[in-house]
Tab-separated table of C-alpha atoms in Angstrom:
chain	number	residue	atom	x	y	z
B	26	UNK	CA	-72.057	17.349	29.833
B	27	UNK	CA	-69.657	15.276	31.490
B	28	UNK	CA	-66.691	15.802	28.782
B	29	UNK	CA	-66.258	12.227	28.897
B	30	UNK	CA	-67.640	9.794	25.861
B	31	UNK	CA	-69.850	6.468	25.881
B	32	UNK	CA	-67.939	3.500	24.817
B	33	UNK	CA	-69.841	3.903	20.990
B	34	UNK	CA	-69.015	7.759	20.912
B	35	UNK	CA	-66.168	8.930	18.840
B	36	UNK	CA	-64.830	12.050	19.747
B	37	UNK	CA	-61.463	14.346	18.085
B	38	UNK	CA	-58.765	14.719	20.871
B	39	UNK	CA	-59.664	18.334	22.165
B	40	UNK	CA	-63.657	17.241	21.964
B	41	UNK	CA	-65.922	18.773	23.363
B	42	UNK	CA	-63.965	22.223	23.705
B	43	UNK	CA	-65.403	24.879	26.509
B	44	UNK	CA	-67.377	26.381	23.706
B	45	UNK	CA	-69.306	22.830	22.937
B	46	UNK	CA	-69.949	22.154	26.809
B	47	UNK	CA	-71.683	25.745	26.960
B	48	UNK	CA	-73.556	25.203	23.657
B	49	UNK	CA	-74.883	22.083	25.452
B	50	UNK	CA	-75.592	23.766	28.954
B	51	UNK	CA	-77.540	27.019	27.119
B	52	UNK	CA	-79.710	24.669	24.937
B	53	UNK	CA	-80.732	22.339	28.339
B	54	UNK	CA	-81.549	25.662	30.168
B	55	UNK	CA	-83.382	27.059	27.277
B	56	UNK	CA	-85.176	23.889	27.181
B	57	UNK	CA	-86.302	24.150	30.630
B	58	UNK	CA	-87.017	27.682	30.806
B	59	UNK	CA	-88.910	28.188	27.910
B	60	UNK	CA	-89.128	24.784	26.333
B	61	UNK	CA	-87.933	22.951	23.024
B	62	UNK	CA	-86.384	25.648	20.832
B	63	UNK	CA	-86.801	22.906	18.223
B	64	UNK	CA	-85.572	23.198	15.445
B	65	UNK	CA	-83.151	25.730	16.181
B	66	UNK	CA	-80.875	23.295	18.295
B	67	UNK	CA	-77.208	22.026	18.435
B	68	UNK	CA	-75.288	19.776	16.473
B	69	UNK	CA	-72.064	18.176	16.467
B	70	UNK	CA	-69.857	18.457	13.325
B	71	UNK	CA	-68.589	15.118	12.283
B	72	UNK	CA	-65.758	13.982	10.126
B	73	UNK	CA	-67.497	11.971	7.281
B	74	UNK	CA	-64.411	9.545	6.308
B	75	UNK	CA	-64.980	8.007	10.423
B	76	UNK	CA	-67.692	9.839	12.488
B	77	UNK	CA	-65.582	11.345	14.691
B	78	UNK	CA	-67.244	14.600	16.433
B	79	UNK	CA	-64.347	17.524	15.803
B	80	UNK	CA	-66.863	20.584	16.742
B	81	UNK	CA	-70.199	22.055	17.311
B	82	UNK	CA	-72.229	23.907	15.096
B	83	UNK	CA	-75.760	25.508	16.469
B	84	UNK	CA	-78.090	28.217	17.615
B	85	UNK	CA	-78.162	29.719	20.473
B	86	UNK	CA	-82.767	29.316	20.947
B	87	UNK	CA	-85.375	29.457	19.089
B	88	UNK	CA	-86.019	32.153	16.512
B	89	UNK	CA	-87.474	35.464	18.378
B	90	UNK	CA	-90.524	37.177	17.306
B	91	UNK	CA	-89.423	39.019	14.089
B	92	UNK	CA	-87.708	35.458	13.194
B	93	UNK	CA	-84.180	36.160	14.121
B	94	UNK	CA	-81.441	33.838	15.422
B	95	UNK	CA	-78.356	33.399	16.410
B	96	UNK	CA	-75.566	30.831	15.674
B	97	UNK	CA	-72.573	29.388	17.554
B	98	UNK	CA	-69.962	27.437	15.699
B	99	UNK	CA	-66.144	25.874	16.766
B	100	UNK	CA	-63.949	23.235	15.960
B	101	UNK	CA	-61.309	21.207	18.173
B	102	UNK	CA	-57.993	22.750	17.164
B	103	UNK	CA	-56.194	19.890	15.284
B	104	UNK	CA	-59.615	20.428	12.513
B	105	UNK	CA	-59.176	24.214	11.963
B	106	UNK	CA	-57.912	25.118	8.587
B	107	UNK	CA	-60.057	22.434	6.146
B	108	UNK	CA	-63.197	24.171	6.101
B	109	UNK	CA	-65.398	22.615	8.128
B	110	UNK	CA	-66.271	25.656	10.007
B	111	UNK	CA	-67.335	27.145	6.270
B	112	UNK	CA	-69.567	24.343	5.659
B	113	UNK	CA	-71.103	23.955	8.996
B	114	UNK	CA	-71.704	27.464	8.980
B	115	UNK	CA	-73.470	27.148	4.904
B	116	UNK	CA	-75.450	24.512	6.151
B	117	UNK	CA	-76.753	26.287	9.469
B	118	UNK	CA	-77.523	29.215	7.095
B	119	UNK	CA	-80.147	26.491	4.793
B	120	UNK	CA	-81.081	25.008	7.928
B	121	UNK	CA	-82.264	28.848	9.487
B	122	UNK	CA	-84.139	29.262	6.354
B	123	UNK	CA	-85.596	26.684	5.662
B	124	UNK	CA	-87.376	26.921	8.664
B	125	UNK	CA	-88.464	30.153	8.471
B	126	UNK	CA	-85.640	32.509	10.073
B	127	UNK	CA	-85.604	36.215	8.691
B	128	UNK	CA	-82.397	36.914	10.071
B	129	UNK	CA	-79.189	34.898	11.357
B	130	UNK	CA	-76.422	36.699	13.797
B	131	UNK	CA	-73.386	35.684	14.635
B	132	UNK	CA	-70.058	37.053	16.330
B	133	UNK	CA	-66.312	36.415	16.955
B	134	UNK	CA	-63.466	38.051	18.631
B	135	UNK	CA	-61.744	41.106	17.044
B	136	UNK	CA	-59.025	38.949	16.450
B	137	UNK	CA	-60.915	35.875	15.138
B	138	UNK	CA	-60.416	37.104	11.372
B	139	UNK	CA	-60.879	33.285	10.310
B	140	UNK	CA	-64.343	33.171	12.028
B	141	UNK	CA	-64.818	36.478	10.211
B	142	UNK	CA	-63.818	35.195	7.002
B	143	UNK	CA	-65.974	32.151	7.508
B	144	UNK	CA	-69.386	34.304	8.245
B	145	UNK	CA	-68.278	36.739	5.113
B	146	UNK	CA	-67.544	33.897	2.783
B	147	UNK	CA	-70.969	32.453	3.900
B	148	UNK	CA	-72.784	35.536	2.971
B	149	UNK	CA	-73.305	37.562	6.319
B	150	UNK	CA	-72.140	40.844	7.016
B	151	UNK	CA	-70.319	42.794	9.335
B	152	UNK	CA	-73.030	44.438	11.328
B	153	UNK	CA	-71.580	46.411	14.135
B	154	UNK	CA	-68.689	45.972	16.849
B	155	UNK	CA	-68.197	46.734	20.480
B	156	UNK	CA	-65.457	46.621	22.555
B	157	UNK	CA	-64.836	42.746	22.566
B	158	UNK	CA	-66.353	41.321	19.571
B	159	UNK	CA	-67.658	41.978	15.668
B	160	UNK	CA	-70.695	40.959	14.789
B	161	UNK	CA	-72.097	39.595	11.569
B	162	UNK	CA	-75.814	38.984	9.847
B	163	UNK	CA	-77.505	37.874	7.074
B	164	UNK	CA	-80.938	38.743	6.026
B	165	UNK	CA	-83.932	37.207	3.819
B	166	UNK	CA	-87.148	38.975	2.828
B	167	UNK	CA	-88.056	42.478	2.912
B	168	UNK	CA	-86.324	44.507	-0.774
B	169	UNK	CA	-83.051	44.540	-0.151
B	170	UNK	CA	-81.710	41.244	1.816
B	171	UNK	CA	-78.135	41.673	2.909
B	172	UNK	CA	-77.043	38.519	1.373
B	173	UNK	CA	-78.164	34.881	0.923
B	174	UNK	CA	-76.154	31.533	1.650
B	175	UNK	CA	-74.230	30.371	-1.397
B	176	UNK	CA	-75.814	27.586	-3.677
């Protein structure tokens, strides 16, 4: 919360970006309002070749009721491009259901067309727009799911 590292962290210049330090503040006032959303939380994205955090990668509570979520995902400029965001976002996708989501939103900017390309290439689908952003979801269960995350 402090946007500064421990001595062992090892953070991407840029890291944490705005959208990481509200991940972090939502999920610690979730926690207290309502308790753990476990284990729909955050995670950092990390470079494998050195451990260095270069993004965030999460959901924004617990699943509701009807066992819908929604994600959050960004990387620190300098790591846009390689397709983390796309794997992040794949593995969030397992992740939601494997434990037990029936539905997984997400949205981005109008002119975010990479975050929409991400979602699409993941398997979700545009699902509506308003004035400042497009949204996107995938579905499991029922007859006719929307899409599933790639093998």
């Amino acid at each position: 919360m402090a946007g500064a590292p421990d001595a062992a962290d090892r953070w991407a210049p840029g890291y944490p970006t705005d959208g990481d330090v509200l991940a972090a503040r939502r999920y610690l006032a979730a926690r207290a309002e309502t308790g753990d959303p476990h284990p729909f939380g955050d995670f950092e994205i990390r470079l494998r070749e050195d451990g260095r955090a270069i993004g965030g990668a999460g959901f924004h509570g617990a699943a509701d009721e009807n066992g819908c979520v929604t994600i959050g995902y960004g990387l620190v400029p300098t790591a846009r491009g390689s397709g983390y965001a796309s794997e992040a976002l794949r593995e969030l996708l397992r992740f939601a259901r494997a434990h037990g989501a029936t539905r997984v939103r997400g949205d981005a900017d109008h002119d975010n067309l990479a975050s929409h390309r991400v979602m699409t290439a993941a398997g979700m689908r545009p699902a509506g727009q308003d004035e400042r952003v497009r949204y996107f979801e995938i579905v499991w269960g029922g007859d006719a799911p929307l899409g599933a995350p790639p093998a």
